[in-house]
Coordinates of C-alpha atoms (C1' of nucleotides) in Angstrom, one line a residue:
Chain A
X1 CA 75.3 132.5 89.1
X2 CA 76.8 133.4 92.4
X3 CA 76.5 131.8 95.7
X4 CA 73.2 129.9 96.3
X5 CA 72.1 131.0 99.8
X6 CA 68.4 130.5 98.9
X7 CA 67.7 127.5 101.2
X8 CA 69.7 129.1 104.1
X9 CA 67.6 132.2 104.4
X10 CA 64.7 131.9 106.8
X11 CA 61.4 133.5 106.0
X12 CA 61.7 135.8 109.0
X13 CA 65.0 137.3 107.7
X14 CA 63.0 138.6 104.7
X15 CA 60.5 141.3 104.3
X16 CA 58.1 140.9 101.4
X17 CA 57.5 144.2 99.6
X18 CA 53.8 144.2 98.6
X19 CA 54.0 147.8 97.3
X20 CA 57.3 149.2 95.9
X21 CA 56.3 152.6 97.5
X22 CA 57.3 151.2 100.9
X23 CA 60.9 151.9 99.6
X24 CA 60.0 155.5 98.8
X25 CA 62.9 157.9 99.2
X26 CA 65.4 155.2 99.4
X27 CA 68.6 155.0 97.3
X28 CA 69.0 151.5 95.9
X29 CA 72.2 150.4 94.3
X30 CA 71.1 148.1 91.5
X31 CA 73.5 145.4 90.1
X32 CA 73.4 146.7 86.5
X33 CA 74.8 143.7 84.8
X34 CA 72.3 141.4 86.6
X35 CA 69.4 143.7 85.7
X36 CA 70.4 143.9 82.0
X37 CA 71.0 140.2 81.8
X38 CA 67.6 139.5 83.1
X39 CA 65.9 141.8 80.6
X40 CA 68.0 140.3 77.8
X41 CA 67.0 136.8 78.8
X42 CA 63.4 137.5 79.5
X43 CA 62.2 140.0 76.9
X44 CA 61.8 137.7 73.9
X45 CA 59.2 136.4 71.6
X46 CA 57.8 132.9 72.2
X47 CA 60.4 131.4 69.8
X48 CA 63.3 133.1 71.7
X49 CA 63.9 136.0 69.3
X50 CA 64.9 139.1 71.3
X51 CA 63.6 142.6 70.4
X52 CA 65.8 144.1 67.7
X53 CA 66.1 147.4 65.9
X54 CA 66.1 147.8 62.1
X55 CA 69.9 147.0 61.9
X56 CA 69.4 143.8 63.8
X57 CA 70.9 145.0 67.0
X58 CA 69.3 143.6 70.2
X59 CA 67.2 146.1 72.2
X60 CA 65.6 143.9 74.8
X61 CA 67.9 145.2 77.5
X62 CA 67.0 148.9 76.6
X63 CA 63.3 148.2 76.7
X64 CA 63.5 146.5 80.1
X65 CA 65.9 149.1 81.6
X66 CA 63.7 152.0 80.3
X67 CA 60.3 150.8 81.5
X68 CA 61.6 149.3 84.8
X69 CA 63.5 152.4 85.7
X70 CA 60.4 154.5 85.2
X71 CA 58.4 152.2 87.5
X72 CA 61.1 152.4 90.1
X73 CA 61.2 156.2 90.0
X74 CA 57.4 156.3 90.0
X75 CA 57.5 154.3 93.3
X76 CA 59.7 157.1 94.7
X77 CA 62.9 155.0 94.7
X78 CA 66.2 156.6 93.8
X79 CA 68.1 154.1 91.7
X80 CA 71.8 154.0 91.0
X81 CA 73.1 151.3 88.7
X82 CA 76.4 149.7 89.4
X83 CA 78.3 148.0 86.6
X84 CA 81.0 145.4 86.7
X85 CA 84.6 146.2 86.0
X86 CA 87.4 143.8 85.4
X87 CA 86.5 140.4 86.9
X88 CA 89.0 139.1 89.5
X89 CA 91.5 136.5 88.2
X90 CA 89.9 133.9 90.5
X91 CA 86.7 134.1 88.5
X92 CA 88.3 133.0 85.3
X93 CA 87.2 129.4 85.6
X94 CA 83.6 130.3 86.3
X95 CA 83.5 132.7 83.4
X96 CA 84.9 129.9 81.1
X97 CA 82.3 127.5 82.5
X98 CA 79.5 130.0 81.7
X99 CA 80.9 130.4 78.2
X100 CA 80.7 126.7 77.5
X101 CA 77.1 126.6 78.9
X102 CA 76.1 129.4 76.6
X103 CA 77.7 127.9 73.5
X104 CA 76.0 124.6 74.2
X105 CA 72.7 126.4 74.7
X106 CA 73.2 128.2 71.4
X107 CA 73.7 124.9 69.6
X108 CA 70.5 123.5 71.2
X109 CA 68.6 126.6 70.3
X110 CA 69.4 126.1 66.6
X111 CA 68.3 122.4 66.9
X112 CA 65.1 123.4 68.6
X113 CA 64.3 126.0 66.0
X114 CA 64.9 123.4 63.3
X115 CA 62.6 121.0 65.1
X116 CA 60.0 123.7 65.5
X117 CA 60.0 123.2 69.3
X118 CA 59.2 126.8 70.4
X119 CA 59.3 126.1 74.1
X120 CA 62.8 124.6 74.0
X121 CA 63.9 127.3 71.6
X122 CA 62.9 130.0 74.0
X123 CA 64.5 128.3 76.9
X124 CA 67.8 127.8 75.1
X125 CA 67.7 131.3 73.7
X126 CA 67.5 132.6 77.2
X127 CA 70.4 130.4 78.3
X128 CA 72.6 131.5 75.4
X129 CA 72.0 135.2 76.0
X130 CA 75.2 137.2 76.3
X131 CA 75.6 140.8 77.4
X132 CA 78.0 142.6 75.1
X133 CA 80.1 145.7 75.8
X134 CA 77.9 147.5 73.3
X135 CA 74.8 146.7 75.2
X136 CA 76.3 148.0 78.4
X137 CA 77.4 151.2 76.6
X138 CA 73.8 151.6 75.3
X139 CA 72.4 151.2 78.8
X140 CA 74.8 153.7 80.3
X141 CA 74.0 156.2 77.6
X142 CA 70.2 155.7 78.3
X143 CA 70.7 156.2 82.0
X144 CA 72.7 159.4 81.4
X145 CA 69.8 160.7 79.3
X146 CA 67.3 159.7 82.0
X147 CA 69.4 161.5 84.7
X148 CA 70.0 158.3 86.6
X149 CA 73.5 157.9 88.1
X150 CA 75.6 154.8 87.4
X151 CA 78.8 153.7 89.0
X152 CA 81.6 151.9 87.3
X153 CA 83.0 149.3 89.7
X154 CA 86.7 148.6 89.6
X155 CA 85.9 144.9 89.9
X156 CA 82.7 143.2 91.0
X157 CA 79.6 145.3 90.8
X158 CA 78.0 143.5 93.7
X159 CA 81.0 144.3 95.9
X160 CA 80.7 148.0 94.9
X161 CA 77.0 148.1 95.5
X162 CA 77.5 146.4 98.9
X163 CA 80.2 148.9 99.8
X164 CA 77.9 151.8 98.9
X165 CA 75.1 150.4 101.1
X166 CA 77.6 149.8 104.0
X167 CA 78.7 153.4 103.8
X168 CA 75.2 154.6 103.9
X169 CA 75.2 156.1 100.5
X170 CA 72.5 153.5 99.5
X171 CA 69.8 151.9 101.6
X172 CA 70.2 148.5 100.0
X173 CA 71.8 146.7 97.1
X174 CA 69.6 145.0 94.5
X175 CA 70.3 141.9 92.6
X176 CA 68.9 138.4 92.0
X177 CA 72.2 137.0 93.3
X178 CA 73.1 136.7 97.0
X179 CA 76.7 137.6 96.6
X180 CA 76.3 141.2 97.9
X181 CA 75.4 139.7 101.3
X182 CA 78.8 138.0 101.3
X183 CA 80.2 141.4 100.4
X184 CA 78.6 142.8 103.5
X185 CA 75.6 144.6 102.1
X186 CA 73.3 145.4 105.1
X187 CA 70.2 144.8 102.9
X188 CA 69.6 143.0 99.7
X189 CA 66.6 143.6 97.6
X190 CA 65.6 140.7 95.3
X191 CA 63.1 140.8 92.5
X192 CA 63.3 144.6 92.2
X193 CA 63.7 144.3 88.4
X194 CA 61.5 141.3 87.8
X195 CA 58.2 141.7 89.5
X196 CA 54.9 140.3 88.3
X197 CA 53.9 136.8 87.3
X198 CA 56.6 134.4 86.3
X199 CA 56.1 131.1 84.5
X200 CA 57.7 128.1 86.3
X201 CA 60.1 126.4 84.0
X202 CA 58.7 123.4 82.1
X203 CA 55.3 123.9 83.7
X204 CA 52.0 125.5 82.9
X205 CA 52.1 127.2 86.3
X206 CA 52.6 130.8 87.3
X207 CA 53.9 132.2 90.6
X208 CA 53.5 135.7 91.9
X209 CA 57.0 137.3 92.2
X210 CA 57.3 140.1 94.7
X211 CA 60.3 142.2 95.7
X212 CA 61.8 141.2 99.0
X213 CA 64.4 142.7 101.3
X214 CA 66.9 140.4 103.1
X215 CA 68.5 142.0 106.1
X216 CA 72.0 140.9 106.8
X217 CA 71.8 141.5 110.6
X218 CA 68.6 139.6 110.9
X219 CA 69.9 136.8 108.7
X220 CA 73.0 136.4 110.9
X221 CA 71.1 136.4 114.1
X222 CA 68.6 133.9 112.9
X223 CA 71.3 131.6 111.7
X224 CA 73.4 132.3 114.8
X225 CA 76.5 133.1 112.9
X226 CA 78.9 136.0 112.4
X227 CA 79.3 137.8 109.0
X228 CA 82.7 136.0 108.5
X229 CA 80.9 132.7 109.3
X230 CA 78.5 133.5 106.5
X231 CA 81.4 134.1 104.1
X232 CA 82.8 130.7 105.1
X233 CA 79.4 129.1 104.6
X234 CA 79.3 130.6 101.1
X235 CA 82.7 129.2 100.3
X236 CA 81.7 125.7 101.5
X237 CA 78.6 125.9 99.2
X238 CA 80.5 127.3 96.3
X239 CA 81.0 130.8 95.0
X240 CA 82.0 132.3 91.6
X241 CA 85.6 131.8 92.8
X242 CA 85.2 128.1 93.7
X243 CA 82.1 127.1 91.8
X244 CA 82.3 123.5 92.7
X245 CA 82.2 124.0 96.4
X246 CA 83.0 120.9 98.4
X247 CA 81.8 117.4 98.0
X248 CA 78.6 116.5 99.8
X249 CA 78.2 119.8 101.5
X250 CA 74.8 121.6 101.1
X251 CA 73.3 124.4 103.1
X252 CA 72.6 122.4 106.2
X253 CA 76.0 120.8 106.6
X254 CA 77.8 124.0 105.7
X255 CA 76.0 125.9 108.5
X256 CA 76.6 123.0 110.9
X257 CA 80.3 122.7 110.1
X258 CA 80.9 126.4 110.5
X259 CA 79.1 126.6 113.7
X260 CA 80.9 123.6 115.2
X261 CA 84.4 124.5 114.0
X262 CA 84.2 128.2 113.9
X263 CA 85.7 128.7 110.4
X264 CA 86.6 126.9 107.2
X265 CA 90.2 126.8 108.2
X266 CA 89.5 124.9 111.4
X267 CA 87.3 122.2 109.8
X268 CA 89.3 119.0 109.7
X269 CA 90.7 118.4 106.3
X270 CA 89.2 114.9 105.8
X271 CA 85.7 116.5 106.0
X272 CA 86.5 118.8 103.1
X273 CA 86.8 116.9 99.9
X274 CA 87.2 118.8 96.7
X275 CA 88.3 117.7 93.2
X276 CA 90.3 120.9 92.9
X277 CA 92.6 122.8 95.1
X278 CA 90.7 125.7 96.8
X279 CA 92.6 128.8 98.0
X280 CA 90.2 129.5 100.9
X281 CA 92.2 132.5 102.2
X282 CA 92.3 134.2 98.8
X283 CA 88.6 133.7 98.3
X284 CA 87.8 135.0 101.8
X285 CA 89.9 138.1 101.1
X286 CA 87.8 138.8 97.9
X287 CA 84.7 139.0 100.0
X288 CA 86.1 140.6 103.1
X289 CA 88.3 143.2 101.4
X290 CA 86.9 143.5 97.9
X291 CA 88.3 146.0 95.4
X292 CA 85.9 149.0 95.5
X293 CA 86.0 152.7 94.8
X294 CA 84.9 156.0 96.4
X295 CA 85.2 157.6 93.0
X296 CA 81.5 158.2 92.4
X297 CA 78.9 160.9 92.8
X298 CA 75.2 160.1 93.3
X299 CA 73.4 162.8 91.3
X300 CA 70.0 162.5 89.8
X301 CA 70.4 165.1 87.0
X302 CA 67.4 166.4 85.1
X303 CA 66.4 164.0 82.4
X304 CA 67.0 165.0 78.8
X305 CA 63.9 163.8 77.0
X306 CA 65.3 164.7 73.6
X307 CA 68.4 162.6 74.3
X308 CA 66.2 159.7 75.4
X309 CA 64.3 159.9 72.1
X310 CA 67.5 160.1 70.1
X311 CA 68.7 156.9 71.6
X312 CA 65.5 154.9 71.7
X313 CA 63.5 156.2 68.7
X314 CA 66.3 157.6 66.5
X315 CA 68.9 154.9 67.0
X316 CA 66.9 151.9 68.0
X317 CA 63.6 152.2 66.3
X318 CA 61.4 152.3 69.4
X319 CA 57.9 153.7 68.7
X320 CA 57.9 157.5 69.2
X321 CA 54.4 157.3 70.6
X322 CA 55.2 154.7 73.3
X323 CA 58.4 156.5 74.3
X324 CA 56.7 159.8 74.5
X325 CA 53.9 158.4 76.7
X326 CA 56.5 156.7 79.0
X327 CA 58.5 159.9 79.1
X328 CA 55.5 161.9 80.2
X329 CA 55.0 159.6 83.2
X330 CA 58.7 159.6 83.9
X331 CA 59.3 163.3 83.9
X332 CA 56.3 163.8 86.2
X333 CA 57.6 161.1 88.6
X334 CA 61.1 162.5 88.5
X335 CA 60.0 166.0 89.4
X336 CA 57.8 164.8 92.2
X337 CA 59.9 161.9 93.6
X338 CA 63.5 162.7 92.8
X339 CA 63.4 166.5 92.8
X340 CA 60.7 166.5 95.5
X341 CA 58.7 169.2 93.7
X342 CA 55.4 167.8 94.8
X343 CA 52.8 170.6 95.4
X344 CA 55.6 173.1 95.8
X345 CA 56.1 172.2 99.5
X346 CA 59.5 170.6 99.2
X347 CA 61.2 173.5 100.8
X348 CA 59.4 172.7 104.1
X349 CA 60.9 169.2 104.3
X350 CA 64.5 168.4 105.0
X351 CA 66.4 166.6 102.3
X352 CA 67.1 163.0 103.2
X353 CA 70.8 162.4 104.0
X354 CA 72.4 159.1 104.9
X355 CA 70.3 156.1 104.0
X356 CA 69.0 153.5 106.5
Chain B
dC1 C1' 59.7 142.2 81.1
dT2 C1' 56.2 145.9 80.2
dG3 C1' 52.3 148.5 78.3
dA4 C1' 48.1 148.5 75.6
dT5 C1' 43.8 146.4 74.7
dG6 C1' 39.4 144.5 75.1
dG7 C1' 36.2 141.4 77.1
dA8 C1' 34.1 139.8 81.7
Chain C
dT1 C1' 38.5 147.2 88.0
dC2 C1' 40.5 142.9 86.9
dC3 C1' 42.6 139.8 84.0
dA4 C1' 44.2 137.3 79.9
dT5 C1' 46.4 138.0 75.8
dC6 C1' 49.3 140.2 72.5
dA7 C1' 53.0 143.1 70.7
dG8 C1' 56.9 145.7 71.5
dG9 C1' 61.9 146.4 68.4

DNA sequence: CTGATGGA
DNA sequence: TCCATCAGG
């Protein structure tokens, strides 16, 4: 789930994106695991059944990735997907916790199906969704066919995306989680891969979800803290590396403690109660000096429509008609927005360099 | 989630 | 053109 900074982020540290085209020309490093997981959880029938091909293999993630990437390219954004590598050892406990939650949800899903409770079934199906290695391989193959670059992170994808944004290779990172801010991403785009209307859980209400950009500089100045302070605040609230956080400390108190004492280490021990030992220094190091790589090239190669059709239609039983229609849109958008072949005038304009 | 469809 | 609804795989 990552660190929950939601309540700490003032409205004036966010820019709501009314039209995706405001990000035209920008390279955005998208948290691939996060995006696929969202598609996998969301693209389901009312009873929770995901989309599947004739062999029973799940295809929700491919459907979401394909159509969303097309929309992103149509808006003129240059996406690069960043995938997780080996999770840090410190994350083992959180990974285990998620596994337990998923298995429990899978049990409740079966119960809800038996009871004919569609709404619960769908909810538990979403909660029990698990992204497999095969799904990630499928996704990478589809991106290759579409000419969209992807980067294999050595460890955390969010750390790698943040690093690429810090270097100026990307304008922003994109994820639903806030972790990339703790990894130092200068800008975080949320809701890039889930715009539209979203149903509130357990309610017959819908909210309009729009993409938003959170600027790290602005966030820090509004909160009146340094970047390292923000990492400390995250640790007090709880991160994937110390999911329980500290007893009785929410956003308000975390901010206050860090401001008063200057760092987690300087906060008097009696104020920091935790059921388990927390290695603050080790966690801090994960955020401040994460394992990342320079071994990537951001190249938007020409799409291979036949390869796209081979994957989606040939292997996964997508409708050829729908895929062809989407590909037409995509190839046009790719030529105009990525290649810059609009009206044959591209040679008059300088190629954009560093982002930001 | 996303695109297609059909009625207002 | 807008929106609600449905199906997609």
